[in-house]
Coordinates of C-alpha atoms in Angstrom, one line a residue:
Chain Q
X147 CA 8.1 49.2 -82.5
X148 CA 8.7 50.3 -78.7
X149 CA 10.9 52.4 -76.7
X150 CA 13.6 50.9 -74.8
X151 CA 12.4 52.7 -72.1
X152 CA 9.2 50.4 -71.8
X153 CA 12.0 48.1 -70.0
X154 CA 12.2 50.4 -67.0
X155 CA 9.2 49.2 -65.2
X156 CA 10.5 45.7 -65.0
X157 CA 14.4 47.0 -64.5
X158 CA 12.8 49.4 -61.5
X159 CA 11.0 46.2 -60.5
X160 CA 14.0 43.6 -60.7
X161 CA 16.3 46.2 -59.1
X162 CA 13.9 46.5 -56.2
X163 CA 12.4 43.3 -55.5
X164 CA 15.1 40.7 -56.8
X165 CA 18.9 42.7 -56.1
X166 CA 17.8 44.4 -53.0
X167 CA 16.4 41.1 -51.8
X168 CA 19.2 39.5 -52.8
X169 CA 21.8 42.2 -51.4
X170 CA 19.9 41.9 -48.1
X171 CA 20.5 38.4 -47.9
X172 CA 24.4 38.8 -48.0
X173 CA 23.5 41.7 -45.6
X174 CA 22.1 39.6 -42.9
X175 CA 24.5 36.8 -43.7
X176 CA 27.5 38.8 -43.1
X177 CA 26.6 40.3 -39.3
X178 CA 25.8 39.4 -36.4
X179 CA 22.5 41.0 -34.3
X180 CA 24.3 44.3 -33.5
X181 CA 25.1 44.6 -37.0
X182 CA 29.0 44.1 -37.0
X183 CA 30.8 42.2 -39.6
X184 CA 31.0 38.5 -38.9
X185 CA 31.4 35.2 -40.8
X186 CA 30.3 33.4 -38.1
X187 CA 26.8 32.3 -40.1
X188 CA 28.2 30.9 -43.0
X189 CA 30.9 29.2 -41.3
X190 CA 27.8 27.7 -39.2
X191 CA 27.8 25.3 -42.3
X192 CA 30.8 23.0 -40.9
X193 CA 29.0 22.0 -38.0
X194 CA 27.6 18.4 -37.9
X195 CA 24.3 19.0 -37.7
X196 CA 24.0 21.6 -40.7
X197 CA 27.3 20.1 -43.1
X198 CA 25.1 16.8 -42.2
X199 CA 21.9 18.4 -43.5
X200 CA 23.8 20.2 -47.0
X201 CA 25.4 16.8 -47.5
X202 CA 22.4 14.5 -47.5
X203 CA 20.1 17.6 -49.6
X204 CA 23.2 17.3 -52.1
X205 CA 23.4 13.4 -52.2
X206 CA 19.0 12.8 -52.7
X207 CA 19.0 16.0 -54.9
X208 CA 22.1 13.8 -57.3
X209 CA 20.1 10.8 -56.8
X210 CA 16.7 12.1 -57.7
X211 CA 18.0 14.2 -60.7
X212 CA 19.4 10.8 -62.4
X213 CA 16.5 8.7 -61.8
X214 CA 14.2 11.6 -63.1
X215 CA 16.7 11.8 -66.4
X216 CA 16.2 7.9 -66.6
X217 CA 12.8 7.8 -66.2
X218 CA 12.0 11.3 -68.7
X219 CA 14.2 10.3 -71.4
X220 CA 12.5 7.5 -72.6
X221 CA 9.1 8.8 -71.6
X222 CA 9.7 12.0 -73.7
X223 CA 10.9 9.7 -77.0
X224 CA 7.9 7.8 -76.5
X225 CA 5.6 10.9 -76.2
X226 CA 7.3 12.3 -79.6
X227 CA 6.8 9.2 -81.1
X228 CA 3.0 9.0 -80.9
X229 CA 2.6 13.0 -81.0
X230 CA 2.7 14.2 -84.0
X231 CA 1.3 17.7 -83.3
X232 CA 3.5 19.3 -80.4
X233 CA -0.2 20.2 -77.9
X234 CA -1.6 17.0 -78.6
X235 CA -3.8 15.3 -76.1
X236 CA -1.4 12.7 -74.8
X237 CA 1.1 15.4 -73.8
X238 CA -1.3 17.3 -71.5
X239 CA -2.4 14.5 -70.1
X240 CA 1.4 14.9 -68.7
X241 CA 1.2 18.0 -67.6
X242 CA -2.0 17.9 -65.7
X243 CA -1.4 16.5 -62.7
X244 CA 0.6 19.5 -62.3
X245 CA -2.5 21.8 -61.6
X246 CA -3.6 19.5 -58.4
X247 CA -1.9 21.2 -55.7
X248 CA 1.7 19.6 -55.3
X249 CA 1.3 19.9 -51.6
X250 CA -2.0 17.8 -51.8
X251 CA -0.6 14.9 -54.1
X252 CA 2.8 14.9 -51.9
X253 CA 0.6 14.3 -49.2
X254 CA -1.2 12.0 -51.2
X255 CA 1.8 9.9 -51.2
X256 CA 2.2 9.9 -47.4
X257 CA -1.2 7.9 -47.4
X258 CA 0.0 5.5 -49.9
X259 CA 3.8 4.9 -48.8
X260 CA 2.9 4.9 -44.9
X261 CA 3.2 1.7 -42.9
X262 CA -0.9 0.9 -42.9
X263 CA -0.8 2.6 -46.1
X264 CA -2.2 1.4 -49.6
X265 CA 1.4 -0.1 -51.0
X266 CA 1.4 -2.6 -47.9
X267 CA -2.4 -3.6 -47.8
X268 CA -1.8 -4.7 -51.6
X269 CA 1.8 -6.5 -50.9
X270 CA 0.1 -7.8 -48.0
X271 CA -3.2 -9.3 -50.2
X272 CA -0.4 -10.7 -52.5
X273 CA 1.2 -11.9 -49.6
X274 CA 4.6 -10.1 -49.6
X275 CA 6.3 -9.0 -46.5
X276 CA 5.1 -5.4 -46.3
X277 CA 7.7 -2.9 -46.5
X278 CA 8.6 0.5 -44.0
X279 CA 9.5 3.2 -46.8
X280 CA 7.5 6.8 -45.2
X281 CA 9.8 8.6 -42.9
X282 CA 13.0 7.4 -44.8
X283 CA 15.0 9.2 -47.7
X284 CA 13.7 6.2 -49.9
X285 CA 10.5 8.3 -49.6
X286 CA 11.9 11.2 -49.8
X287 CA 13.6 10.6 -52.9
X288 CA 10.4 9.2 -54.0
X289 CA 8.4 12.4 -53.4
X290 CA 10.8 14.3 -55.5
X291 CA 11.2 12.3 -58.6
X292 CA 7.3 12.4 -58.6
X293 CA 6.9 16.1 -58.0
X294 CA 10.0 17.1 -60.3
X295 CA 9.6 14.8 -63.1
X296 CA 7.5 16.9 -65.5
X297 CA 10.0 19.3 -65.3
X298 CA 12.3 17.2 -66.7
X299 CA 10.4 15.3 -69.1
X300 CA 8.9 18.8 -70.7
X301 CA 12.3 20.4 -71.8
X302 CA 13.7 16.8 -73.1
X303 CA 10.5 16.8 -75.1
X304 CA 10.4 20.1 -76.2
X305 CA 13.9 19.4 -77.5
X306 CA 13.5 16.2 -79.0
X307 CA 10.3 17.4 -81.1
X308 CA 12.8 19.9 -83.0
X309 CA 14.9 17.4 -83.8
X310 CA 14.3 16.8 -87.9
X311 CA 13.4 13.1 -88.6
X312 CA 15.9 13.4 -92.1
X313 CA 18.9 13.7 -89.1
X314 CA 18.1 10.4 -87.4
X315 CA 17.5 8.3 -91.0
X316 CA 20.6 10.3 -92.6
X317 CA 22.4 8.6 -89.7
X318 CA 20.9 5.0 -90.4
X319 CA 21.8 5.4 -94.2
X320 CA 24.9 6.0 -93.6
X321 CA 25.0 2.7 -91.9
X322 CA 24.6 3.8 -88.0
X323 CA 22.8 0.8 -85.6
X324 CA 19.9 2.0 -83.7
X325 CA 22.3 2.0 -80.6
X326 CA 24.4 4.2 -82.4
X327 CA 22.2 6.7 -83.5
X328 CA 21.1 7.4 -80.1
X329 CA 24.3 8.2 -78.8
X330 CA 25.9 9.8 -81.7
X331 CA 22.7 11.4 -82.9
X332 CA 20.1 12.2 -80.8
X333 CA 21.2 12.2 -77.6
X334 CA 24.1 15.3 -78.2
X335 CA 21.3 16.8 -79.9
X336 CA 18.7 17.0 -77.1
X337 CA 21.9 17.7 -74.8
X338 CA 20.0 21.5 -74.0
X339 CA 17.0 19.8 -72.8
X340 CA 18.4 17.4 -71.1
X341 CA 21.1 20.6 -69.1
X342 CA 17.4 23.0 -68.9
X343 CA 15.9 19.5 -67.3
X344 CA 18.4 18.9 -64.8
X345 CA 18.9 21.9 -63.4
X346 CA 15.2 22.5 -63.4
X347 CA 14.7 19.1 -60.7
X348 CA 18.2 19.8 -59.3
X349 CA 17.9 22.8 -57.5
X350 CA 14.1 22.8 -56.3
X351 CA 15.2 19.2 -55.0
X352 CA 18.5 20.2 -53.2
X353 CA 16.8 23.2 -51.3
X354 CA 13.2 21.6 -50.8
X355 CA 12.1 21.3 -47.3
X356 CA 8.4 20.4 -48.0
X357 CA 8.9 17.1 -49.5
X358 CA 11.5 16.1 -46.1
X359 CA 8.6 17.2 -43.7
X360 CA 6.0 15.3 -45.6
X361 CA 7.6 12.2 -46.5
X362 CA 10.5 12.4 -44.1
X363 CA 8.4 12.7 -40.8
X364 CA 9.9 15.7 -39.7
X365 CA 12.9 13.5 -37.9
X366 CA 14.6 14.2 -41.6
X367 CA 16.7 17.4 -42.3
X368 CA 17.6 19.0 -45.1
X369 CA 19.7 21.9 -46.0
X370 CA 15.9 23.5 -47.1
X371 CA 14.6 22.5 -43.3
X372 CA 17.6 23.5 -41.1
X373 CA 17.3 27.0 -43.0
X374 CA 13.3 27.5 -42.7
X375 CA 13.4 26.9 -39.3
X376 CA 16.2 29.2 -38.4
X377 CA 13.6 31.9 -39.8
X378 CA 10.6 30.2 -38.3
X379 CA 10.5 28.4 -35.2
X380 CA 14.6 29.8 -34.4
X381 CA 14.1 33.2 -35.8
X382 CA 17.4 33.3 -36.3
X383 CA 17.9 35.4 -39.2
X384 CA 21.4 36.1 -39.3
X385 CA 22.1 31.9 -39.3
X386 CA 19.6 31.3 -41.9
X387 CA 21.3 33.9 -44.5
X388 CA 24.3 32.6 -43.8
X389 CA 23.5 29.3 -45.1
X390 CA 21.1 30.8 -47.7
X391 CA 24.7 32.3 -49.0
X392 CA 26.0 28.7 -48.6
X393 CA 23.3 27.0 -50.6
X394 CA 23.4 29.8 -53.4
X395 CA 27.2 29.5 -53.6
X396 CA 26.5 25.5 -54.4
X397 CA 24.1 26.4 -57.1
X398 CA 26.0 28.8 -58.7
X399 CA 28.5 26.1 -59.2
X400 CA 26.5 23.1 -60.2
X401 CA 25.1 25.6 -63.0
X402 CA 28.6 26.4 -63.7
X403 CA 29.6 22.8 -64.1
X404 CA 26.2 22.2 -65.7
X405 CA 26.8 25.4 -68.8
X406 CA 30.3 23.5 -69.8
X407 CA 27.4 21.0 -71.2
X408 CA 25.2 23.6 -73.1
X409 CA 27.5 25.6 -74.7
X410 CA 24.6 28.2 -76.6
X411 CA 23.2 28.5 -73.3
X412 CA 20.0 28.0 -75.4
X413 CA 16.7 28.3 -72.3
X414 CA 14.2 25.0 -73.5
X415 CA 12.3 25.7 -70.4
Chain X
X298 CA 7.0 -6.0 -79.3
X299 CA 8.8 -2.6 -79.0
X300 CA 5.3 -1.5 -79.8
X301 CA 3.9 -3.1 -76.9
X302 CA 7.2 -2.1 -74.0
X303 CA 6.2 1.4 -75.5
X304 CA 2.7 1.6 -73.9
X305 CA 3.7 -0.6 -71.0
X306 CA 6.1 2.4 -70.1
X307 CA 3.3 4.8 -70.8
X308 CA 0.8 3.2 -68.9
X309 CA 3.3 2.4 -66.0
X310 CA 4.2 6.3 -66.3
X311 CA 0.8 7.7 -66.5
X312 CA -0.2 4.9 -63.1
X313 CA 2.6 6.8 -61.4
X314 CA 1.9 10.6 -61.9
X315 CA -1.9 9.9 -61.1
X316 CA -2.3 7.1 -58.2
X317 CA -1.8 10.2 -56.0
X318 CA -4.5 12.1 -58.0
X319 CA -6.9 8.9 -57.6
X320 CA -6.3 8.5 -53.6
X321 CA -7.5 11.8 -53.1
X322 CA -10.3 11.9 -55.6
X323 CA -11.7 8.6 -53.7
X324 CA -10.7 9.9 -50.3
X325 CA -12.8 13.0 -50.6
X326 CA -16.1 10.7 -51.2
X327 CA -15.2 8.9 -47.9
X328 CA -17.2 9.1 -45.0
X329 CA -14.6 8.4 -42.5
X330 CA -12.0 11.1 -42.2
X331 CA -9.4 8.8 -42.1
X332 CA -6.9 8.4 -44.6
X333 CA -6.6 4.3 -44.6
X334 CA -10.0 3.5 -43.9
X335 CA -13.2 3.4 -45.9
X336 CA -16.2 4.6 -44.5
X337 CA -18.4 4.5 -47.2
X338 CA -19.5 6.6 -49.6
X339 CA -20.6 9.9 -48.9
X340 CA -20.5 13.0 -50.2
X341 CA -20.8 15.7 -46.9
X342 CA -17.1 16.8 -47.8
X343 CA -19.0 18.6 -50.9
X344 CA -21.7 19.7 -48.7
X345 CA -19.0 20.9 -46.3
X346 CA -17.2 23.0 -49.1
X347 CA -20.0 25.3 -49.5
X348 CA -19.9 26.4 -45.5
X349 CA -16.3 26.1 -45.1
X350 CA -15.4 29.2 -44.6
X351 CA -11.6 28.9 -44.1
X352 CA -11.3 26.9 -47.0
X353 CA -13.5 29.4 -49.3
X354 CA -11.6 32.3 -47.9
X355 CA -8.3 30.8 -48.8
X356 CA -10.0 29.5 -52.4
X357 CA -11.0 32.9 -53.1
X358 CA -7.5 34.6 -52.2
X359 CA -5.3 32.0 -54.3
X360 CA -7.2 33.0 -57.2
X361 CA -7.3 36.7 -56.6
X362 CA -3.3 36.3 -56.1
X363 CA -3.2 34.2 -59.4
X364 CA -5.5 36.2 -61.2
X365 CA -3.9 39.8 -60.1
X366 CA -0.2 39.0 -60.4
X367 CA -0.4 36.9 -63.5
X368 CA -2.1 39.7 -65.4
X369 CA 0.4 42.3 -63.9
X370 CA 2.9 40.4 -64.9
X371 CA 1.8 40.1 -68.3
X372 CA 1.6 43.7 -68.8
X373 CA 5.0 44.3 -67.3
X374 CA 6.3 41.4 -69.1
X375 CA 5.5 42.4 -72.5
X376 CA 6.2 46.1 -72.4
X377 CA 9.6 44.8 -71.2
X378 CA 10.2 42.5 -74.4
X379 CA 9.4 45.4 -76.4
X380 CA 12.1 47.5 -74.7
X381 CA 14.6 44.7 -74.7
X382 CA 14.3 43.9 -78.3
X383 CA 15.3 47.6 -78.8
X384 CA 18.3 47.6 -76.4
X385 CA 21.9 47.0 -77.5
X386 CA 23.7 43.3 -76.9
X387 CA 25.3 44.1 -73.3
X388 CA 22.1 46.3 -71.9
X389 CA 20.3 42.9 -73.5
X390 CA 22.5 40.7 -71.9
X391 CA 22.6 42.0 -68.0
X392 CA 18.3 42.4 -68.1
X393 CA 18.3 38.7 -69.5
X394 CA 20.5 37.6 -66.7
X395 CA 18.6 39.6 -64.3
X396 CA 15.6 38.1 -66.0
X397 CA 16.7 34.2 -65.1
X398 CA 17.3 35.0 -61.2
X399 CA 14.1 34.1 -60.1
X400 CA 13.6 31.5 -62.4
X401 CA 17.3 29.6 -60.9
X402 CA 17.1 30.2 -57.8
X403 CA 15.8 28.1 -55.1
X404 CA 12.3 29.0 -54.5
X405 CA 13.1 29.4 -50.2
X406 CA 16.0 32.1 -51.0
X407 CA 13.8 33.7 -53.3
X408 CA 11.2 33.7 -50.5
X409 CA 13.6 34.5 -47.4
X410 CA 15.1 37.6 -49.7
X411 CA 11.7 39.1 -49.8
X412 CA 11.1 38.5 -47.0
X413 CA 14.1 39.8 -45.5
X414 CA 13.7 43.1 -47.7
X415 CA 9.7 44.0 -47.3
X416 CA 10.4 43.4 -43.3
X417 CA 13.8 45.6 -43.7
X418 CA 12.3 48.6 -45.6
X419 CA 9.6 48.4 -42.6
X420 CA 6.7 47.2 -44.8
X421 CA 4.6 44.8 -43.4
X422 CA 3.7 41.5 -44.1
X423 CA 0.5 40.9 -45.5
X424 CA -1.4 39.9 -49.0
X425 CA -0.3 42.9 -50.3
X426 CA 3.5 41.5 -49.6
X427 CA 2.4 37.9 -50.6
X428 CA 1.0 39.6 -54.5
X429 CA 4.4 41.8 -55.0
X430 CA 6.3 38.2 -54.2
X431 CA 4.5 36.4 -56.8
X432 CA 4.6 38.9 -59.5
X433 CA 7.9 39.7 -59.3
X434 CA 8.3 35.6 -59.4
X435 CA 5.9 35.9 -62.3
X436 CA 7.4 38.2 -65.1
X437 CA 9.9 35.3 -66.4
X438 CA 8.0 33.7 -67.5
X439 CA 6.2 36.1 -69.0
X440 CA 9.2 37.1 -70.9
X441 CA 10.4 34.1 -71.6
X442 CA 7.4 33.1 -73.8
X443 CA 6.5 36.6 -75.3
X444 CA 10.2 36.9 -76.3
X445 CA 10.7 34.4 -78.6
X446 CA 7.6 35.3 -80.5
X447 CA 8.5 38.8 -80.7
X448 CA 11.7 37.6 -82.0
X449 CA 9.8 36.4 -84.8
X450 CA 7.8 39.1 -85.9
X451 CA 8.7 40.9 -88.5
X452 CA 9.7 44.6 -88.2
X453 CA 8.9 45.5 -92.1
X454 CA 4.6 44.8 -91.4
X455 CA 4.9 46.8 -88.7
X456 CA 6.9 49.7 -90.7
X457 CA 4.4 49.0 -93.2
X458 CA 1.4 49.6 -90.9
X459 CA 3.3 53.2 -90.2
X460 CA 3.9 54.3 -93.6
X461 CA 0.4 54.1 -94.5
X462 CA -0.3 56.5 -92.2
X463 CA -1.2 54.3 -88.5
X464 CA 0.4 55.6 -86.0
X465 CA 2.8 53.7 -84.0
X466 CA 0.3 53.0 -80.9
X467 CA -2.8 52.0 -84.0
X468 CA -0.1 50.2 -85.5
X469 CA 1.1 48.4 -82.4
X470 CA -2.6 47.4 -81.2
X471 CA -3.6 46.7 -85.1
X472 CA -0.6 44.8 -86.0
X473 CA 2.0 43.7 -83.9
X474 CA -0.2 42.7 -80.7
X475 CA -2.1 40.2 -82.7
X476 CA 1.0 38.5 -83.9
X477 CA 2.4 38.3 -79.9
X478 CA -0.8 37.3 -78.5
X479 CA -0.2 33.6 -78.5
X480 CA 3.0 34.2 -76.6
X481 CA 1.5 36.6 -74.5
X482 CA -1.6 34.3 -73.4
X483 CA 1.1 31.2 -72.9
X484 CA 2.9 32.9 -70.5
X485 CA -0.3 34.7 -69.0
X486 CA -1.1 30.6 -68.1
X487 CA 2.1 29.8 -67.0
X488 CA 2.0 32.8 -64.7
X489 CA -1.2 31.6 -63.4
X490 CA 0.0 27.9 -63.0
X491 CA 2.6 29.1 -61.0
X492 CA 1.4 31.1 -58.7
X493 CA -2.0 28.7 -58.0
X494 CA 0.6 26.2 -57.1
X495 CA 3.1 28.0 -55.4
X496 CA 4.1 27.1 -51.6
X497 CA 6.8 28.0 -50.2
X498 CA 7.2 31.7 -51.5
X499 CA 3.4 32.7 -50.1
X500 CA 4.9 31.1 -47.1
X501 CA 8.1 33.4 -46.2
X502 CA 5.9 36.6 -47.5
X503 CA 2.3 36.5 -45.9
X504 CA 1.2 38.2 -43.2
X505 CA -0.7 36.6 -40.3
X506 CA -4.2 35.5 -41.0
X507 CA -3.2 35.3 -44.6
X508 CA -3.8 31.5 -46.3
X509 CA -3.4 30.7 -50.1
X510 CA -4.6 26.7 -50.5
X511 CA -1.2 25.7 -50.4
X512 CA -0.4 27.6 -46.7
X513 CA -3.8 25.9 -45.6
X514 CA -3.0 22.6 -46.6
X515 CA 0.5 22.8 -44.5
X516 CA -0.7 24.5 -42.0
X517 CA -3.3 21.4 -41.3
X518 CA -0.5 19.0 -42.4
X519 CA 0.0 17.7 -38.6
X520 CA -3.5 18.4 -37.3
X521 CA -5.0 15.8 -40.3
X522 CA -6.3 17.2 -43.6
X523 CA -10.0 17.8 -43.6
X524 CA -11.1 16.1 -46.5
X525 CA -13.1 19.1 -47.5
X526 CA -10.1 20.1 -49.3
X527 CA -9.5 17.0 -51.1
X528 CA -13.2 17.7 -52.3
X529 CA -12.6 21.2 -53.5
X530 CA -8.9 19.8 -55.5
X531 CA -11.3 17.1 -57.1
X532 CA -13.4 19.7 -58.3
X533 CA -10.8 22.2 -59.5
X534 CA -8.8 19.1 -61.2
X535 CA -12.3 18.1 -62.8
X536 CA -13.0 21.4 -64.4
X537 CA -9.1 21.6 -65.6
X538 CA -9.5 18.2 -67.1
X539 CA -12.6 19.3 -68.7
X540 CA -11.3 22.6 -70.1
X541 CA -8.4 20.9 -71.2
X542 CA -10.4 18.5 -73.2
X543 CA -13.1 20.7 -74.8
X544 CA -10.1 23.2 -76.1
X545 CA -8.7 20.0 -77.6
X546 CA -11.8 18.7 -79.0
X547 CA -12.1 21.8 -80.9
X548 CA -9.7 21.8 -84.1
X549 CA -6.8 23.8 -83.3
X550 CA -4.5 25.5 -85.0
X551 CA -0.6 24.3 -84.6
X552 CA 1.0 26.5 -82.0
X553 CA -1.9 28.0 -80.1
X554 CA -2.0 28.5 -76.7
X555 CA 0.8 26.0 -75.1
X556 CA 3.6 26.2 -77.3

């Protein structure tokens, strides 16, 4: 049943369009415009502006990963609990906001959020003092946990749904609280979803820099901004490498720190 | 009572992941362009659609993109599963790991190394460059749901098939095909999915003149949004919801499709 040798297409392909990529990346990263050795671009990192930028992307990215695992976890028990067949309606009704264009309903939330926007006419008809939240990282947090959150809540579920039933009452029989079972139980148990979720919000929302120009009014930067323009508007390659090298160096170890938690490795993507 | 915080969650849940979805349905019957104010109802965004040539242009390219790299993909994808299965644990191990790159990394490295490398190698930017990006971001997934299915398929049926007298390519079309195919059509859609929706790749790899929807839409970010495009998401969300609903209507067999 097959050759290995129907792998070498997609070897030939990875080898040429996702190494050589990548190896061109610490190329440019590592010199300077004559070409000569430098480590001038990724040192570029410590100064205020960009360490500034890599901090914040790193503090919203922490903060939107835990409020997307508080909000998924419960949402994906209570989708198990009233599926009973894994492609059941109720679970695509999840999924399909994610075939409107993600720039479209990000934008979407600009017109809601923004300060004549649909959130303050209604605290305003209530009479509440209407609040400034677009072109602040409350937004921008905001724009994340919305566009990320399926990606959380599908791996938890996915997980959860293998989980046998007889595991959960064998734990009550044996005289386990609800409370209990949950921590000692189910939640170990779903730990590979819950590792596949967070990495799967984590790194799109430490290196986005649509949802900062969206919701952040452009006046925000994030690691993902300072590094788009240096290849756009600066066209400074070599710089934006360098920090590319920087930001892949902090992924490497949050997945690192991340695989001590999922020891099979297991993929519940 | 814990009944009842159940579906308040839900509902609170499903308000949250579709308000967006309904601002822009009811904005793209508004007669004002305006994003706060209602005009009244009117429906010349529709109208507009059909003359809009930018925005048909860029329709027509996101889906040949989709269309074109999902299905290579799929083909590359597959015949790569079948080689993997045969190859030895550490062979296995480094194409696997290879295999996750795209699917880790951030989406803007990804984009700035092909970039970077097509612009290098003195190939230039283009839809051409823009279709090689979003297969090569494609076959993961691929793999990733044909893999475990082929993991399941027994070898003997297929040995079977042989000893009778198919031969292997009869064999693999009669027999073993069948048994992938709902892995191979999952990650066909998730192919798809992904590169409809993708941004930021398309961004770093296309040439000038080149828009997907999602290179459109930023590019009008700061001029305003016609809300022509609003009425051609509507419609695309529409028919998905619709799809979505007649393929569950029908009876369905456990595991089809979306695993």
């Amino acid at each position: 049943m097959g050759k290995k040798s129907f792998a070498l297409p997609y070897v030939v392909w990875m080898i040429g369009f996702t190494i050589i990529p990548l190896a061109m990346i610490v190329f440019y990263g590592l010199t300077d415009n004559s070409g000569a050795f430098t480590l001038d671009n990724v040192a570029a990192i410590m100064t205020a502006e960009h360490a500034q930028a890599l901090w914040l992307s790193l503090g919203l990215a922490l903060i939107s990963t835990a409020i997307c695992l508080l909000l998924a976890y419960p949402l994906a028990m209570i989708l198990k609990s009233i599926s009973k067949n894994r492609s059941s309606l109720i679970v695509f009704i999840f999924i399909l906001p994610m075939w409107m264009n993600s720039l479209l309903r990000t934008m979407a939330w600009q017109t809601i959020l923004s300060n004549q926007g649909i959130l303050n006419l209604v605290l305003e008809f209530l009479g509440l003092p209407t609040v400034q939240v677009i072109n602040t990282t409350g937004a921008i947090i905001f724009g994340m946990v919305y566009d990320f959150l399926p990606f959380m809540v599908l791996p938890i579920y996915n997980v959860l749904i293998k989980i046998g039933q007889d595991k959960v009452e064998a734990a009550r029989d044996l005289g386990a609280n609800g409370v209990q079972t949950f921590f000692r139980v189910t939640l170990p148990l779903s730990m590979p979803g819950v590792v596949s979720g967070i990495t799967m919000v984590f790194v799109p929302a430490m290196t986005t820099f649509v949802i900062s120009t969206l919701l952040g009014g452009g006046k925000i930067l994030l690691i993902g901004n300072v590094i788009e323009q240096a290849f756009t508007s600066g066209s400074n390659w070599h710089l934006g490498s360098g920090l590319s090298l920087v930001l892949m160096v902090f992924i490497l170890i949050s997945m690192a720190i991340l695989a001590k938690y999922d020891p099979e490795g297991s993929n519940v993507v | 009572m814990k009944n009842a915080m159940k579906k308040i969650y839900l509902i609170l849940m499903l308000f949250y992941l579709y308000a967006p979805i309904m601002v822009l349905v009811v904005l793209s019957f508004n007669e004002s362009r305006s994003r706060v104010v209602w005009g009244g109802f009117s429906l010349k965004w529709y109208e507009d659609l059909f003359t809009n040539s930018m925005i048909l242009d860029a329709l027509k390219t996101t889906l040949i993109i989709a269309l074109v790299s999902a299905a290579v993909a799929t083909v590359l994808g597959t015949l790569a599963c079948l080689g993997i299965n045969r190859m030895r644990k550490t062979p296995r191990t480094i194409v696997m790991g290879m295999n996750n790159i795209p699917m880790m990394n951030a989406e803007i490295v990804t984009g700035i190394s092909l970039m970077l490398c097509f612009v290098a190698f003195g190939i230039t930017l283009s839809f051409k460059t823009v279709l090689l990006a979003h297969i090569t971001f494609n076959v993961p997934y691929v793999i990733l749901s044909v893999m475990p299915r082929l993991k399941q398929t027994e070898i003997n049926v297929y040995e079977a098939a042989v000893d009778l007298g198919a031969t292997p390519v009869y064999a693999f079309f009669k027999v073993v095909l069948p048994d992938l195919m709902p892995g191979i059509l999952s990650g066909f859609l998730m192919a798809f999915t992904m590169s409809l929706d993708d941004f930021v790749i398309t961004h770093f790899t296309r040439g000038a003149g080149v828009n997907t929807l999602s290179t459109l839409i930023y590019s009008e970010v700061r001029r305003g949004i016609k809300p022509t495009m609003y009425a051609l998401s509507t419609l695309m969300f529409v028919s998905v919801l619709v799809l979505l609903i007649l393929v569950n209507v029908r009876p369905q067999k456990k595991g089809d499709i979306i695993e």
